[in-house]
């Protein structure tokens, strides 16, 4: 849970990161950057700063910002009533990202699993994404990702987005942001 | 129809434009930029330089480059056997774009209809897109677009792409590139 004043500060930091990556946002988009802190109260280590460009019944596109060494926690997009789960393509635009998915685990991880949350990180097949590189994540596949020391910007192209149906490994997580007005 | 040597030169110019807009492409993407000259033999005025990032049965994402004052000719994406036509969101990343769609025509166009092709431009509802601005084009809706004096880069987020089914107003147009090896 974040206070409105905190959200505003984080939005400003995220807007700076987007600008550094030459991603142009409108004033309204900047003022509405979604701050996902996942209900964990540890935004610097586990969090994500998103701009949803379009989300309709046929496709979705977002821009994701990660502050330095910030992690989006492990989750998957399960099927929903006769519909396959969300499928998504991550394209690194700026910075560096380590993406972990189901599959052969790497020996020594380049990312650092967030301390105190080790039990909720279970897939370790490593994919490094540098600017211009991309990877498509199949539906219903566990994944998590972390930025390198400078942070990262990722374009996400996907099927229709239903964040509220994301299934996180960490049962403490609440995906939908809760903001206290202050 | 273009010679392979011409295609290579145009790809290099397009790669420079992408770089100017801080869009990072892999060496393989640069070497495979699709040069759409629409069979009109007038690429400088009517053409498009594309990179398809992903095109699967659930969604598609591309980057479109336009050289200065270059036009993508008028077309629509009709329905196909029980499937609605392609729907697409254009997001201007760099430069300036004038998009024309069905609807109330503007009095004085900011774009210039390509000379000799006037008969094949029939919709004049004008939408100006600057960096960070976007517009979603409904299926089966005629549209064409032209860049401003510096050129433009547009991210296209869409439903599955089926270029071969595009319906162009100009009957002379062949959408799929033909290249002569030289």
Coordinates of C-alpha atoms in Angstrom, one line a residue, chain A:
Chain A
X1 CA 0.0 0.0 0.0
X2 CA 1.4 3.4 -0.9
X3 CA 0.4 6.9 0.0
X4 CA -0.7 9.2 -2.9
X5 CA 2.3 11.5 -2.2
X6 CA 4.7 8.5 -2.5
X7 CA 3.0 7.4 -5.7
X8 CA 3.6 10.9 -7.2
X9 CA 7.3 10.8 -6.3
X10 CA 7.7 7.3 -7.8
X11 CA 5.8 8.4 -10.9
X12 CA 8.3 11.3 -11.4
X13 CA 11.3 9.0 -11.0
X14 CA 9.8 6.6 -13.5
X15 CA 9.0 9.4 -15.9
X16 CA 12.7 10.4 -15.8
X17 CA 13.7 6.8 -16.6
X18 CA 11.4 6.7 -19.6
X19 CA 12.8 10.1 -20.8
X20 CA 16.3 8.7 -20.4
X21 CA 15.3 5.8 -22.7
X22 CA 13.9 8.3 -25.2
X23 CA 10.3 7.0 -24.7
X24 CA 8.0 9.9 -25.1
X25 CA 4.9 9.9 -22.9
X26 CA 2.1 12.5 -22.8
X27 CA 1.6 14.6 -19.7
X28 CA -1.5 12.5 -18.9
X29 CA 0.4 9.2 -19.2
X30 CA 3.2 10.5 -17.0
X31 CA 0.6 11.5 -14.3
X32 CA -1.0 8.1 -14.5
X33 CA 2.0 5.8 -14.5
X34 CA 0.9 2.7 -12.6
X35 CA 3.0 1.9 -9.6
X36 CA 2.8 -1.8 -8.8
X37 CA 4.3 -2.5 -5.4
X38 CA 2.5 -5.8 -5.1
X39 CA 1.4 -5.2 -1.5
X40 CA 4.9 -6.1 -0.3
X41 CA 5.9 -2.7 0.9
X42 CA 9.3 -3.0 -0.7
X43 CA 9.0 -1.2 -4.0
X44 CA 12.7 -0.6 -4.5
X45 CA 13.3 -4.3 -4.7
X46 CA 10.0 -5.7 -5.9
X47 CA 8.0 -3.4 -8.0
X48 CA 7.2 -2.2 -11.5
X49 CA 6.2 1.1 -13.1
X50 CA 3.8 0.7 -16.1
X51 CA 2.1 2.6 -18.8
X52 CA -0.7 0.8 -20.6
X53 CA -0.9 2.2 -24.1
X54 CA -3.9 0.1 -25.2
X55 CA -5.7 -2.9 -23.8
X56 CA -8.7 -4.1 -25.8
X57 CA -10.3 -7.5 -26.4
X58 CA -7.9 -8.2 -29.3
X59 CA -4.5 -7.1 -28.1
X60 CA -2.6 -5.1 -25.5
X61 CA 0.6 -3.0 -25.4
X62 CA 2.4 -1.6 -22.4
X63 CA 5.7 0.0 -21.5
X64 CA 7.3 -1.4 -18.3
X65 CA 10.0 0.5 -16.3
X66 CA 12.2 -1.1 -13.7
X67 CA 14.4 0.9 -11.4
X68 CA 17.9 -0.4 -10.9
X69 CA 17.9 -4.1 -9.7
X70 CA 14.1 -4.0 -9.3
X71 CA 12.2 -7.3 -9.7
X72 CA 8.8 -8.1 -11.0
X73 CA 7.9 -11.1 -8.8
X74 CA 7.2 -14.6 -10.1
X75 CA 3.8 -15.2 -11.7
X76 CA 1.9 -16.8 -14.5
X77 CA -1.1 -16.0 -16.6
X78 CA -3.5 -19.0 -16.3
X79 CA -6.3 -19.9 -18.7
X80 CA -9.7 -18.3 -18.1
X81 CA -13.0 -20.0 -19.0
X82 CA -12.2 -21.5 -22.5
X83 CA -9.7 -18.8 -23.1
X84 CA -5.9 -19.5 -23.2
X85 CA -3.9 -17.5 -20.7
X86 CA -2.2 -14.2 -21.6
X87 CA 0.7 -14.6 -24.0
X88 CA 3.3 -11.8 -24.0
X89 CA 6.4 -10.7 -25.9
X90 CA 9.0 -8.6 -23.9
X91 CA 11.2 -6.4 -26.0
X92 CA 14.0 -4.7 -24.1
X93 CA 14.3 -1.1 -25.2
X94 CA 16.9 0.3 -22.8
X95 CA 19.0 -1.0 -20.0
X96 CA 19.3 -4.8 -19.2
X97 CA 16.8 -7.4 -18.1
X98 CA 17.2 -10.9 -16.8
X99 CA 14.1 -12.9 -17.4
X100 CA 13.6 -16.2 -15.6
X101 CA 11.2 -18.8 -16.9
X102 CA 10.4 -22.5 -16.5
X103 CA 13.0 -24.8 -18.0
X104 CA 16.6 -25.8 -17.5
X105 CA 17.9 -23.8 -14.6
X106 CA 21.1 -21.7 -14.9
X107 CA 23.9 -22.5 -12.4
X108 CA 24.8 -19.0 -11.1
X109 CA 22.0 -16.5 -11.5
X110 CA 22.9 -13.0 -12.8
X111 CA 20.0 -11.6 -10.9
X112 CA 19.6 -11.5 -7.1
X113 CA 16.5 -13.2 -5.7
X114 CA 14.9 -10.6 -3.3
X115 CA 15.9 -11.4 0.3
X116 CA 13.1 -12.7 2.4
X117 CA 11.2 -13.8 -0.6
X118 CA 13.4 -16.8 -1.7
X119 CA 10.6 -19.3 -1.2
X120 CA 8.5 -17.6 -3.9
X121 CA 11.1 -17.7 -6.7
X122 CA 11.1 -21.2 -8.2
X123 CA 12.0 -21.0 -11.9
X124 CA 15.5 -20.2 -13.0
X125 CA 15.9 -20.7 -16.7
X126 CA 17.8 -17.4 -17.5
X127 CA 17.3 -15.2 -20.6
X128 CA 19.3 -12.0 -20.8
X129 CA 17.7 -9.2 -22.8
X130 CA 19.7 -6.3 -24.0
X131 CA 18.2 -3.4 -26.0
X132 CA 16.6 -4.7 -29.2
X133 CA 16.3 -8.3 -27.9
X134 CA 13.0 -9.9 -27.2
X135 CA 11.4 -13.0 -25.8
X136 CA 7.9 -14.4 -26.0
X137 CA 6.4 -16.0 -22.8
X138 CA 3.9 -18.8 -23.4
X139 CA 0.6 -18.7 -21.5
X140 CA 0.5 -20.4 -18.1
X141 CA 4.3 -20.3 -17.7
X142 CA 5.9 -19.1 -14.5
X143 CA 8.2 -16.2 -15.0
X144 CA 9.9 -13.3 -13.2
X145 CA 12.4 -10.6 -14.2
X146 CA 14.9 -8.2 -12.8
X147 CA 16.7 -5.2 -14.3
X148 CA 20.4 -4.7 -14.3
X149 CA 22.2 -1.9 -12.3
X150 CA 20.9 1.0 -14.4
X151 CA 17.2 -0.2 -14.6
X152 CA 15.4 -1.1 -17.8
X153 CA 12.6 -0.3 -20.1
X154 CA 10.6 -3.1 -21.7
X155 CA 7.9 -2.9 -24.3
X156 CA 5.3 -5.6 -23.7
X157 CA 3.2 -6.7 -26.7
X158 CA 0.5 -9.2 -25.7
X159 CA -2.9 -10.7 -25.9
X160 CA -5.6 -8.9 -23.9
X161 CA -4.4 -8.0 -20.4
X162 CA -6.1 -9.2 -17.3
X163 CA -3.7 -8.3 -14.5
X164 CA -6.4 -9.2 -11.9
X165 CA -6.1 -12.8 -13.0
X166 CA -2.3 -13.1 -12.6
X167 CA -1.3 -15.9 -10.4
X168 CA 1.7 -15.0 -8.2
X169 CA 3.8 -17.6 -6.4
X170 CA 4.0 -15.4 -3.3
X171 CA 0.7 -15.6 -1.5
X172 CA 1.3 -12.3 0.2
X173 CA 1.1 -10.4 -3.2
X174 CA -1.8 -8.2 -4.1
X175 CA -1.4 -7.2 -7.8
X176 CA -3.9 -4.4 -7.9
X177 CA -2.4 -1.2 -6.4
X178 CA -4.0 0.2 -3.3
X179 CA -3.4 3.9 -2.7
X180 CA -4.1 5.9 0.5
X181 CA -5.0 9.5 -0.1
X182 CA -2.9 11.8 2.0

